[in-house]
XYZ file of C-alpha atoms in Angstrom:
707
model
C 0.000 0.000 0.000
C 1.456 3.364 -0.988
C 1.928 6.299 1.369
C -1.061 8.319 0.158
C -3.471 5.448 0.747
C -2.048 4.924 4.237
C -2.512 8.603 5.020
C -6.099 8.454 3.738
C -6.800 5.744 6.317
C -6.095 8.253 9.114
C -8.891 10.552 7.869
C -12.675 10.455 8.488
C -13.513 9.682 4.840
C -11.999 6.236 4.362
C -10.874 4.922 0.962
C -11.862 1.509 -0.367
C -9.388 -1.298 0.208
C -10.148 -3.846 -2.538
C -7.388 -6.181 -1.336
C -9.377 -6.750 1.856
C -12.824 -6.433 0.316
C -13.521 -3.170 2.138
C -15.712 -0.511 0.492
C -15.238 3.203 1.063
C -16.836 4.461 4.260
C -16.938 7.397 6.627
C -15.741 7.123 10.211
C -17.365 9.893 12.213
C -18.355 10.031 15.849
C -22.053 9.635 16.615
C -24.074 9.614 19.815
C -25.948 6.385 20.453
C -29.423 7.761 21.217
C -32.900 6.792 20.112
C -36.405 7.359 21.366
C -37.042 7.806 25.070
C -34.353 5.496 26.399
C -32.891 6.472 29.789
C -29.804 8.646 30.337
C -26.796 7.037 32.001
C -27.750 8.077 35.543
C -31.240 6.623 35.177
C -29.729 3.400 33.871
C -27.461 3.482 36.922
C -30.484 3.404 39.213
C -31.710 0.170 37.596
C -28.582 -1.728 38.723
C -29.285 -3.970 35.735
C -26.333 -4.752 33.403
C -28.464 -7.145 31.376
C -30.874 -4.307 30.579
C -27.933 -2.034 29.716
C -26.680 -4.652 27.283
C -30.057 -4.934 25.562
C -30.297 -1.153 25.245
C -26.819 -1.018 23.725
C -27.707 -3.803 21.298
C -30.881 -2.044 20.250
C -29.094 1.270 19.702
C -26.467 -0.417 17.523
C -29.059 -0.937 14.804
C -29.345 2.785 14.065
C -25.926 3.963 15.154
C -23.009 5.148 13.069
C -19.810 3.094 12.843
C -18.102 4.962 15.724
C -20.734 5.463 18.448
C -19.714 7.268 21.598
C -20.422 4.807 24.386
C -21.754 6.364 27.611
C -18.869 5.501 29.914
C -17.365 8.145 32.170
C -15.677 8.451 35.514
C -17.901 7.840 38.551
C -19.839 10.647 40.167
C -18.143 12.410 43.044
C -19.429 15.683 44.485
C -23.224 15.966 43.964
C -22.924 19.736 43.523
C -21.165 19.095 40.239
C -23.306 18.712 37.149
C -23.307 15.018 36.182
C -21.677 14.001 32.950
C -23.813 12.421 30.271
C -21.879 9.177 30.730
C -22.016 8.997 34.544
C -23.891 5.951 35.842
C -23.084 6.060 39.546
C -20.587 7.035 42.223
C -19.227 3.486 42.519
C -16.539 2.229 40.105
C -17.793 -1.371 40.056
C -21.373 -0.387 39.222
C -20.079 1.947 36.489
C -17.832 -0.824 35.150
C -20.588 -3.435 34.993
C -23.124 -1.144 33.330
C -20.616 0.483 30.961
C -19.150 -2.849 29.857
C -22.577 -4.363 29.242
C -23.712 -1.323 27.263
C -20.607 -1.227 25.041
C -20.702 -4.980 24.450
C -24.305 -4.562 23.337
C -23.272 -1.784 20.950
C -20.422 -3.864 19.584
C -22.411 -7.064 19.123
C -22.015 -10.638 20.383
C -19.249 -11.684 17.954
C -15.902 -9.910 18.565
C -14.777 -10.807 15.027
C -17.915 -9.477 13.303
C -18.791 -6.241 15.088
C -21.937 -4.228 14.405
C -20.307 -0.972 15.535
C -16.935 0.106 16.926
C -17.823 1.791 20.244
C -15.333 4.395 21.451
C -14.994 6.154 24.797
C -14.610 9.918 24.816
C -12.070 11.052 27.406
C -12.158 14.818 27.147
C -12.189 16.604 30.476
C -11.267 13.371 32.252
C -8.045 12.997 30.281
C -7.076 16.585 31.062
C -8.191 16.468 34.673
C -4.883 15.373 36.187
C -3.133 18.434 34.789
C -5.893 21.037 34.868
C -7.704 20.511 38.161
C -6.729 20.158 41.795
C -7.803 17.024 43.614
C -5.705 14.724 41.463
C -4.508 11.661 43.363
C -2.800 8.550 41.971
C -4.857 6.280 44.220
C -8.072 8.032 43.246
C -7.129 7.731 39.590
C -6.396 3.994 39.766
C -9.151 2.918 42.142
C -11.978 5.257 41.213
C -11.616 6.991 37.869
C -10.001 4.441 35.556
C -11.770 1.122 36.384
C -14.895 1.726 34.268
C -12.910 2.740 31.199
C -10.484 -0.108 31.727
C -13.305 -2.644 32.091
C -14.921 -1.652 28.785
C -11.613 -2.202 27.010
C -10.642 -5.401 28.831
C -14.016 -6.979 28.038
C -13.654 -5.964 24.382
C -16.725 -3.730 24.276
C -14.859 -0.511 23.524
C -12.547 -0.685 20.520
C -11.069 2.773 20.890
C -10.723 5.973 22.851
C -11.360 9.570 21.790
C -9.028 12.295 23.077
C -9.409 16.043 22.465
C -6.900 17.885 20.299
C -6.278 20.229 23.245
C -4.657 17.334 25.103
C -2.232 16.676 22.231
C -1.563 20.382 21.754
C -1.195 21.670 25.324
C -0.033 18.515 27.139
C 1.745 16.352 24.549
C 3.654 14.250 27.078
C 0.433 13.503 28.953
C -1.246 12.395 25.722
C 1.686 10.189 24.727
C 1.960 8.548 28.149
C -1.762 7.910 28.462
C -1.915 6.298 25.014
C 1.254 4.226 25.310
C 1.261 3.227 28.971
C -2.398 3.284 29.940
C -4.998 2.926 27.194
C -3.275 0.537 24.782
C -2.169 -2.003 27.442
C -5.739 -2.289 28.719
C -6.873 -4.222 25.642
C -5.569 -7.454 24.191
C -6.442 -6.052 20.754
C -5.125 -3.027 18.902
C -7.385 -0.138 19.886
C -7.999 2.916 17.717
C -7.016 6.243 19.265
C -9.122 9.064 17.809
C -8.059 12.699 17.955
C -11.198 14.853 18.075
C -10.717 18.307 16.598
C -13.151 21.123 17.383
C -11.503 23.980 15.464
C -9.691 24.666 12.203
C -6.206 24.930 13.701
C -4.548 21.679 14.621
C -1.438 19.689 13.766
C -2.469 16.256 12.492
C 1.161 15.166 12.199
C 1.752 15.932 15.881
C -1.328 13.920 16.857
C -0.078 10.877 14.915
C 3.428 11.197 16.355
C 1.972 11.145 19.867
C -0.074 8.001 19.211
C -3.330 8.960 17.477
C -4.541 6.802 14.588
C -7.514 8.756 13.261
C -8.361 12.476 13.233
C -12.054 13.410 13.116
C -14.148 16.521 13.502
C -12.697 18.572 10.659
C -11.900 18.377 6.983
C -9.311 16.068 5.491
C -5.700 16.910 6.322
C -4.044 14.408 4.011
C -2.023 17.127 2.275
C -0.691 18.348 5.634
C 0.460 14.836 6.520
C 2.160 14.382 3.138
C 3.965 17.693 3.644
C 4.990 16.735 7.192
C 6.415 13.465 5.903
C 8.415 15.241 3.201
C 9.858 17.650 5.796
C 10.901 14.720 7.957
C 8.418 15.624 10.719
C 6.403 12.415 10.342
C 7.890 9.006 9.594
C 6.275 6.494 7.260
C 6.533 3.933 10.056
C 4.257 6.080 12.249
C 1.755 6.502 9.400
C 1.835 2.776 8.672
C 1.108 1.864 12.290
C -1.853 4.247 12.466
C -3.274 2.940 9.170
C -2.784 -0.646 10.296
C -4.766 -0.126 13.476
C -7.625 1.532 11.584
C -7.694 -1.343 9.103
C -7.719 -3.932 11.885
C -10.954 -2.361 13.110
C -12.519 -1.956 9.666
C -12.024 -5.615 8.707
C -14.084 -6.624 11.754
C -17.142 -4.603 10.662
C -20.251 -6.543 9.749
C -22.665 -3.681 9.193
C -25.871 -4.840 7.592
C -29.203 -3.005 7.415
C -31.178 -3.845 10.544
C -34.899 -3.101 10.829
C -36.055 -1.220 13.919
C -39.122 -2.639 15.652
C -41.086 0.314 17.073
C -43.135 -1.914 19.372
C -39.992 -3.477 20.796
C -38.460 -0.038 21.303
C -41.459 1.237 23.260
C -41.455 -1.869 25.448
C -37.749 -1.425 26.169
C -38.241 2.276 26.976
C -41.008 1.482 29.453
C -39.066 -1.356 31.071
C -36.056 0.908 31.611
C -38.198 3.764 32.927
C -39.953 1.471 35.414
C -36.743 -0.035 36.748
C -35.128 3.378 37.205
C -37.729 4.669 39.688
C -36.436 4.682 43.285
C -38.805 4.660 46.250
C -36.902 6.761 48.789
C -39.408 6.856 51.633
C -42.851 5.430 52.337
C -44.934 5.521 55.507
C -47.685 3.480 53.867
C -49.326 6.046 51.605
C -48.021 4.234 48.530
C -49.300 2.553 46.509
C -52.200 4.959 46.289
C -55.669 3.640 46.996
C -57.955 4.866 44.253
C -61.608 4.465 43.550
C -64.758 6.342 42.527
C -64.692 9.916 43.753
C -61.023 9.921 44.778
C -59.362 13.156 43.673
C -55.650 13.239 42.917
C -53.782 16.527 42.377
C -50.565 16.770 40.396
C -48.730 20.001 41.205
C -45.467 21.280 39.749
C -44.185 22.795 36.532
C -42.877 19.456 35.218
C -45.945 17.365 36.011
C -47.845 17.461 32.697
C -46.699 14.057 31.460
C -47.388 12.391 34.807
C -50.806 14.041 35.044
C -51.774 12.703 31.611
C -50.625 9.186 32.530
C -52.494 9.233 35.860
C -55.546 10.804 34.210
C -56.088 7.648 32.194
C -57.031 5.821 35.426
C -58.018 8.371 38.070
C -59.574 11.809 38.393
C -56.648 14.302 38.278
C -56.507 17.974 39.218
C -53.578 19.828 37.660
C -51.668 22.947 38.721
C -48.240 24.159 37.636
C -47.346 25.488 41.086
C -46.445 28.980 39.936
C -49.081 30.658 42.140
C -48.578 29.377 45.692
C -52.003 30.402 46.922
C -53.791 28.690 44.054
C -51.562 25.617 44.375
C -52.477 25.352 48.057
C -56.173 25.595 47.202
C -55.830 22.753 44.668
C -53.888 20.681 47.185
C -56.520 21.253 49.874
C -59.297 20.122 47.545
C -57.607 16.821 46.696
C -57.460 13.576 48.646
C -53.782 13.047 47.747
C -51.238 15.392 46.173
C -48.354 14.347 43.934
C -45.845 17.200 43.969
C -43.141 17.187 41.286
C -39.889 19.061 41.865
C -36.316 18.924 40.599
C -34.023 20.204 37.886
C -31.915 18.803 35.066
C -29.380 21.578 34.707
C -25.858 20.240 34.169
C -24.127 23.091 35.959
C -22.224 23.242 39.215
C -24.319 24.140 42.251
C -23.342 25.804 45.503
C -26.116 24.091 47.437
C -28.038 20.809 47.574
C -31.310 22.523 48.394
C -34.298 22.829 46.116
C -34.706 26.220 44.493
C -36.311 28.826 46.735
C -39.511 28.673 44.697
C -39.752 24.880 44.881
C -39.012 24.880 48.617
C -41.816 27.404 49.244
C -44.147 25.348 47.051
C -43.261 22.167 48.961
C -44.020 23.730 52.324
C -47.228 25.377 51.112
C -48.580 22.146 49.610
C -47.604 20.092 52.661
C -49.368 22.576 54.949
C -52.484 22.404 52.780
C -52.517 18.616 52.498
C -50.354 16.259 54.609
C -51.114 13.420 52.170
C -48.456 14.626 49.753
C -46.169 12.392 47.718
C -42.964 14.115 46.632
C -41.662 13.065 43.204
C -38.142 14.307 42.479
C -37.184 14.270 38.807
C -33.574 15.355 38.569
C -30.063 14.590 37.379
C -28.581 15.049 40.864
C -29.414 14.508 44.552
C -30.998 17.054 46.868
C -30.784 17.602 50.613
C -34.361 16.733 51.597
C -34.209 16.084 55.339
C -37.242 18.310 55.972
C -39.281 16.511 53.323
C -38.281 13.081 54.640
C -39.488 14.101 58.114
C -42.744 15.754 57.088
C -43.956 13.837 54.008
C -45.341 10.284 53.956
C -43.726 9.211 50.653
C -40.933 10.224 48.268
C -39.869 8.954 44.836
C -36.925 9.835 42.593
C -36.186 9.296 38.921
C -33.386 10.543 36.707
C -35.487 9.721 33.644
C -37.737 12.282 31.991
C -39.983 12.276 28.969
C -43.259 10.570 28.106
C -42.188 7.096 29.225
C -41.034 8.363 32.613
C -44.513 9.740 33.269
C -46.102 6.386 32.477
C -43.611 4.535 34.699
C -44.161 6.923 37.618
C -47.924 6.560 37.285
C -47.630 2.760 37.397
C -45.494 2.945 40.541
C -47.789 5.448 42.276
C -50.885 3.366 41.560
C -49.227 0.064 42.454
C -49.314 -1.449 38.983
C -45.532 -1.836 39.261
C -43.552 -2.421 42.457
C -40.437 -0.195 42.428
C -37.058 -1.915 42.163
C -34.665 0.998 41.587
C -31.702 1.630 43.885
C -29.785 4.859 44.363
C -26.585 5.110 42.318
C -25.369 8.074 44.404
C -25.386 9.224 48.032
C -28.066 11.713 49.086
C -26.611 13.873 51.853
C -28.531 15.554 54.671
C -27.006 18.984 54.099
C -24.383 20.615 51.904
C -22.355 21.200 55.093
C -21.376 17.517 54.929
C -19.440 18.280 51.728
C -16.019 19.961 51.422
C -15.791 23.687 50.819
C -13.925 23.115 47.555
C -15.032 21.022 44.609
C -11.588 19.433 44.339
C -12.748 15.912 43.597
C -10.557 14.067 46.139
C -13.155 11.794 47.689
C -10.598 10.121 49.972
C -9.316 13.314 51.593
C -12.758 14.919 51.851
C -14.709 11.815 52.970
C -17.414 11.945 50.319
C -19.361 9.297 48.388
C -20.594 6.225 50.207
C -17.038 4.881 50.316
C -15.941 7.378 52.959
C -19.076 9.163 54.203
C -21.216 8.193 57.188
C -24.871 8.792 58.036
C -26.367 9.824 54.696
C -30.014 10.791 54.404
C -30.453 8.150 51.686
C -27.317 6.040 51.182
C -25.920 4.620 47.974
C -27.805 1.430 47.117
C -30.942 2.491 49.010
C -34.371 1.776 47.581
C -37.673 0.493 48.965
C -40.475 -1.491 47.355
C -44.031 -2.616 48.043
C -42.771 -5.800 49.613
C -39.990 -6.540 52.100
C -36.881 -8.690 51.869
C -34.669 -10.266 54.491
C -31.096 -11.454 54.033
C -29.788 -14.283 56.171
C -26.282 -14.507 57.622
C -23.428 -14.284 55.134
C -21.688 -17.641 54.754
C -18.169 -18.228 53.347
C -17.000 -21.597 52.038
C -13.570 -20.726 53.429
C -12.734 -17.997 55.912
C -9.024 -17.665 55.071
C -7.423 -17.222 51.648
C -4.060 -16.234 50.224
C -3.369 -13.548 47.634
C -4.160 -15.939 44.754
C -7.276 -17.406 46.288
C -10.940 -16.665 46.674
C -14.041 -17.667 48.571
C -17.654 -18.404 47.689
C -20.148 -16.166 49.455
C -23.705 -17.400 49.992
C -26.648 -15.496 51.435
C -30.267 -16.581 51.789
C -32.696 -13.957 50.481
C -36.398 -14.131 51.328
C -39.341 -12.116 50.029
C -41.301 -11.711 53.268
C -44.087 -9.649 51.725
C -47.065 -10.405 49.536
C -45.937 -9.106 46.137
C -43.651 -10.653 43.567
C -40.683 -8.355 43.097
C -36.987 -8.079 42.244
C -34.396 -7.515 44.972
C -30.936 -6.093 44.293
C -28.558 -8.072 46.495
C -25.435 -5.997 47.119
C -22.232 -7.568 48.484
C -19.865 -5.280 50.410
C -16.588 -5.625 52.273
C -14.823 -3.512 54.884
C -11.107 -3.884 55.627
C -10.836 -3.935 59.418
C -7.234 -2.711 59.753
C -4.739 -1.134 57.372
C -1.686 1.086 57.261
C -3.578 3.434 54.919
C -7.063 4.899 54.875
C -9.670 2.421 53.620
C -13.328 2.811 52.589
C -16.035 2.347 55.211
C -17.584 -0.176 52.851
C -17.085 -1.034 49.197
C -19.315 -2.777 46.701
C -17.745 -6.027 45.473
C -20.645 -7.660 43.604
C -24.390 -7.331 43.075
C -27.229 -9.248 41.488
C -30.878 -8.567 40.678
C -32.944 -11.519 41.867
C -36.623 -12.050 41.047
C -38.507 -13.497 44.009
C -42.199 -14.424 44.165
C -44.016 -13.474 47.344
C -42.895 -15.560 50.364
C -40.201 -17.270 48.272
C -36.567 -17.870 49.264
C -33.429 -18.091 47.157
C -29.760 -18.663 47.906
C -27.663 -16.039 46.127
C -24.034 -16.955 45.468
C -21.081 -14.674 44.752
C -17.397 -15.349 44.132
C -15.063 -13.035 46.052
C -11.383 -13.081 45.088
C -8.459 -11.722 47.060
C -7.614 -9.693 43.986
C -10.963 -7.885 44.371
C -9.664 -6.503 47.675
C -6.491 -4.943 46.270
C -5.850 -1.210 46.551
C -3.339 1.191 45.014
C -0.296 1.808 47.233
C 0.860 5.337 46.404
C 4.224 4.761 48.090
C 5.088 1.645 46.061
C 3.032 2.806 43.038
C 1.450 -0.604 42.510
C -1.602 -2.654 43.411
C -1.257 -4.519 46.728
C -3.313 -7.088 48.613
C -2.637 -6.301 52.243
C -2.652 -8.996 54.909
C -5.816 -8.141 56.805
C -9.257 -9.204 57.911
C -12.272 -8.107 55.892
C -15.861 -7.939 57.054
C -18.200 -9.364 54.385
C -21.871 -8.378 54.346
C -24.842 -7.526 52.133
C -26.981 -4.407 52.098
C -29.360 -5.884 54.697
C -27.649 -9.053 55.950
C -28.627 -10.202 59.440
C -25.049 -11.226 60.278
C -21.678 -10.555 58.697
C -18.710 -12.843 58.102
C -14.992 -12.196 58.491
C -12.528 -13.180 55.774
C -8.816 -13.377 56.565
C -6.518 -12.593 53.650
C -2.838 -13.540 53.736
C -1.334 -11.029 51.367
C 1.442 -8.477 51.681
C 2.522 -6.715 54.836
C 3.181 -3.166 53.796
C 6.741 -2.169 54.682
C 7.229 0.701 57.122
C 7.326 4.061 55.419
C 10.859 5.017 56.432
C 12.312 8.159 54.842
C 15.984 7.810 55.779
C 18.064 7.590 52.579
C 14.860 7.449 50.528
C 13.720 9.407 47.493
C 10.030 10.195 47.614
C 8.216 11.066 44.374
C 6.223 14.237 44.879
C 3.192 12.742 43.132
C 3.054 9.851 45.632
C 0.956 11.811 48.108
C -1.926 10.309 50.046
C -4.028 13.480 50.291
C -3.831 16.935 48.778
C -5.647 20.226 48.618
C -5.066 22.924 46.042
C -2.432 20.858 44.210
C -2.330 19.514 40.667
C 0.094 17.873 38.270
C 2.043 20.374 36.201
C 3.676 17.775 33.996
C 3.352 14.090 33.233
C 6.416 13.035 31.218
C 6.927 9.519 29.980
C 10.224 8.664 31.598
C 10.448 11.003 34.567
C 8.542 11.440 37.804
C 5.548 13.726 37.704
C 5.786 17.316 38.870
C 3.219 18.797 41.261
C 2.397 22.460 41.752
C -0.097 24.534 43.702
C -3.147 26.233 42.216
C -3.483 28.547 45.211
C -1.151 29.785 47.979
C -1.279 27.360 50.877
C -1.938 24.323 48.666
C -0.492 21.176 50.166
C 0.291 17.511 49.570
C 0.243 15.058 52.505
C 2.383 11.924 52.834
C 0.882 9.803 55.602
C 2.652 7.767 58.280
C 6.314 8.258 57.346
C 9.154 7.586 59.808
C 11.508 10.584 59.969
C 14.019 8.981 62.331
C 17.649 9.917 61.453
C 16.636 12.288 58.616
C 18.850 15.392 58.677
C 18.359 16.982 55.251
C 15.888 16.897 52.365
C 17.163 17.640 48.866
C 14.171 19.064 47.050
C 14.088 18.713 43.260
C 12.202 21.914 42.483
C 11.786 24.484 39.716
C 10.598 28.047 40.229
C 8.655 29.317 37.229
C 7.723 32.579 38.972
C 9.428 35.937 38.594
C 10.379 36.184 42.280
C 11.782 33.931 44.978
C 9.161 31.501 46.289
C 9.076 29.237 49.340
C 7.850 25.747 50.088
C 7.637 24.272 53.585
C 7.779 20.831 55.165
C 5.442 20.550 58.154
C 4.361 17.776 60.488
C 0.917 16.285 61.081
C -1.177 19.205 59.721
C -0.712 21.870 57.016
C -0.019 24.406 59.774
C 1.739 21.979 62.120
C 5.318 22.148 63.452
C 7.760 23.443 60.836
C 10.323 20.866 59.777
C 12.157 23.025 57.236
C 11.755 25.657 54.509
C 13.201 25.990 51.007
C 13.546 29.419 49.415
C 13.856 28.930 45.661
C 15.199 31.800 43.502
C 13.247 32.871 40.435
C 14.028 30.704 37.409
C 16.006 28.164 39.428
C 15.762 24.466 38.591
C 18.554 23.174 40.843
C 17.977 20.928 43.887
C 17.562 22.834 47.137
C 18.832 21.345 50.409
C 16.529 21.824 53.397
C 18.101 21.283 56.847
C 15.580 19.353 58.925
C 14.811 19.688 62.592
C 15.387 16.268 64.214
C 12.270 14.153 64.599
C 11.685 10.538 65.570
C 8.843 8.153 64.839
C 6.010 8.209 62.335
C 4.361 11.439 61.250
C 2.200 12.815 58.489
C 4.491 14.929 56.320
C 3.010 18.002 54.600
C 4.569 19.730 51.612
C 3.072 23.239 51.774
C 3.327 25.694 48.879
C 3.305 29.137 50.471
C 3.465 30.807 47.042
C 2.628 29.944 43.456
C 5.113 29.047 40.752
C 7.028 26.145 42.318
C 7.068 22.720 40.659
C 8.314 19.871 42.867
C 9.474 16.550 41.439
C 11.124 14.597 44.262
C 12.039 14.817 47.947
C 15.381 13.124 48.724
C 15.845 12.478 52.466
C 19.381 11.993 53.825
C 20.742 10.996 57.224
């Protein structure tokens, strides 16, 4: 194949390849959307990977060749607007749903794929160098697992990176492609450079690891010119073309008819399963009959009112006039009040809007028999509502099908099975002041937070379930072993229903901070009324590994783990014989600056391929914490630091807190990039070591401690 044909294979408009029987085609990014199917967060509340797979398979029929699969990093701070690809705040739940969805898009045969799903990593890919809150443990344990799972299972065949990453952070782009994304798959993935403007360097993108450039016109002439100048080797072009061809030869795209009846059934099934019953004192399901008057109040209640109106007498008010809304509420037997918002912007509060809060209180005063329906893309702090209202529902789905599903749940035609994919906090005061995204340091999400209003995994139904004691087939395993976990689940009520059995563990002792509980497996189980089923899980020692920032690797620590389900009557204890973490001794040790345990106001300034990362502060007083290090015998610290500011800047080493005892200070001249020796005040024993940036402009690479 000549050079021009190879170059053409790196462009959106693909040439025919008669030698392989491939016709000409166009490879452009498309969004896999059709009808009234649920957004990612609503799918997250179903906890149903099988449903996610069927939705992905259905969407493949009308999708383009490169559909953007909805797979993003897990949710963190609820004040942040959720991404369109965010399923939940838990990495395992995101991984299971994202993998199932992308496998459905791809098709059942890995050699004859219906589409080539790709994962867009825009803001996420830039996050480690553009936002504070970056943490290597957070990245490995929380942010990467879902993306990695979609590639390891073969569902995603490529990744999309923004041109800004290649342009502004070329070493980050190269390292991510070479050392992270490509090793995750046992096949050759396609790396797509997405261009949003007219100015970009296609040759640079290919040199850094991209295979295909989309989002703009053809740049074949630019690549030919770059090759002639010696800026782009034919070997690089050949490799990119080869990877694109390896994907194209797997395509088996045939016209597929779309069954409208099947689509509507799938939409309704997904909408039903996404409804979460947050609270119920017995008002739901609603008792209806001749003469019963039901009021639907709220600006977003039209669809629900129409669906309810097919079966009961419905009064409707948009809630704009509080006095009139109260009159309508007072005249009804039961009120369904709809509130919520779907804005994807950052919030400073978890409260309802002032208008909705006033409406809620006015309606509740007028009629205590009020059901609150929250339709939103994020949680709210609703402690007052939970105390004063008899029933509350939540859905992240909107549209005509959502109204039908809510009506079925309210009237008891469908027993709710949804479970929360995200923690609902009591107040915004439980959240950190800054939206820095470090869930470990700030104790947010269910992994590190206690006493939520409605916890992750919560959801009621119109029946009740009990879980028996957790049983292990073996209570002690080594690092290569595993155990079978069995729990008896019983439907103790009088309605057939599905239960979501959630398996959690808690590490009882560790040298580093561990989650309060962590989801390890889950399963939706259909149980007829009064029926019992034994649910079995396989728990491996490898499932209990965590990222050791000091050693920069995954470790399975020797420890005991409590094993339990979401409502188990008794827990079990599993002993794991793994690795005993070595003491964190600093004497004659070089500590990479990026190997911090916690940080605030710090980000990566650089992520080279062959050198340690550089950290810098985004505000004066930003700090990085290194937990539990032994300072015995340390006399000096040689700081590898660069000052990019115009004046001398200082960085401090402190003990135990950011404003704790001063261990030493380095004053770095403007423009300096030489190591700076810091004499240390003698200290013995283990301490938390804080690197505190008193001014901006310093970039720290390593801390070299000497006796």
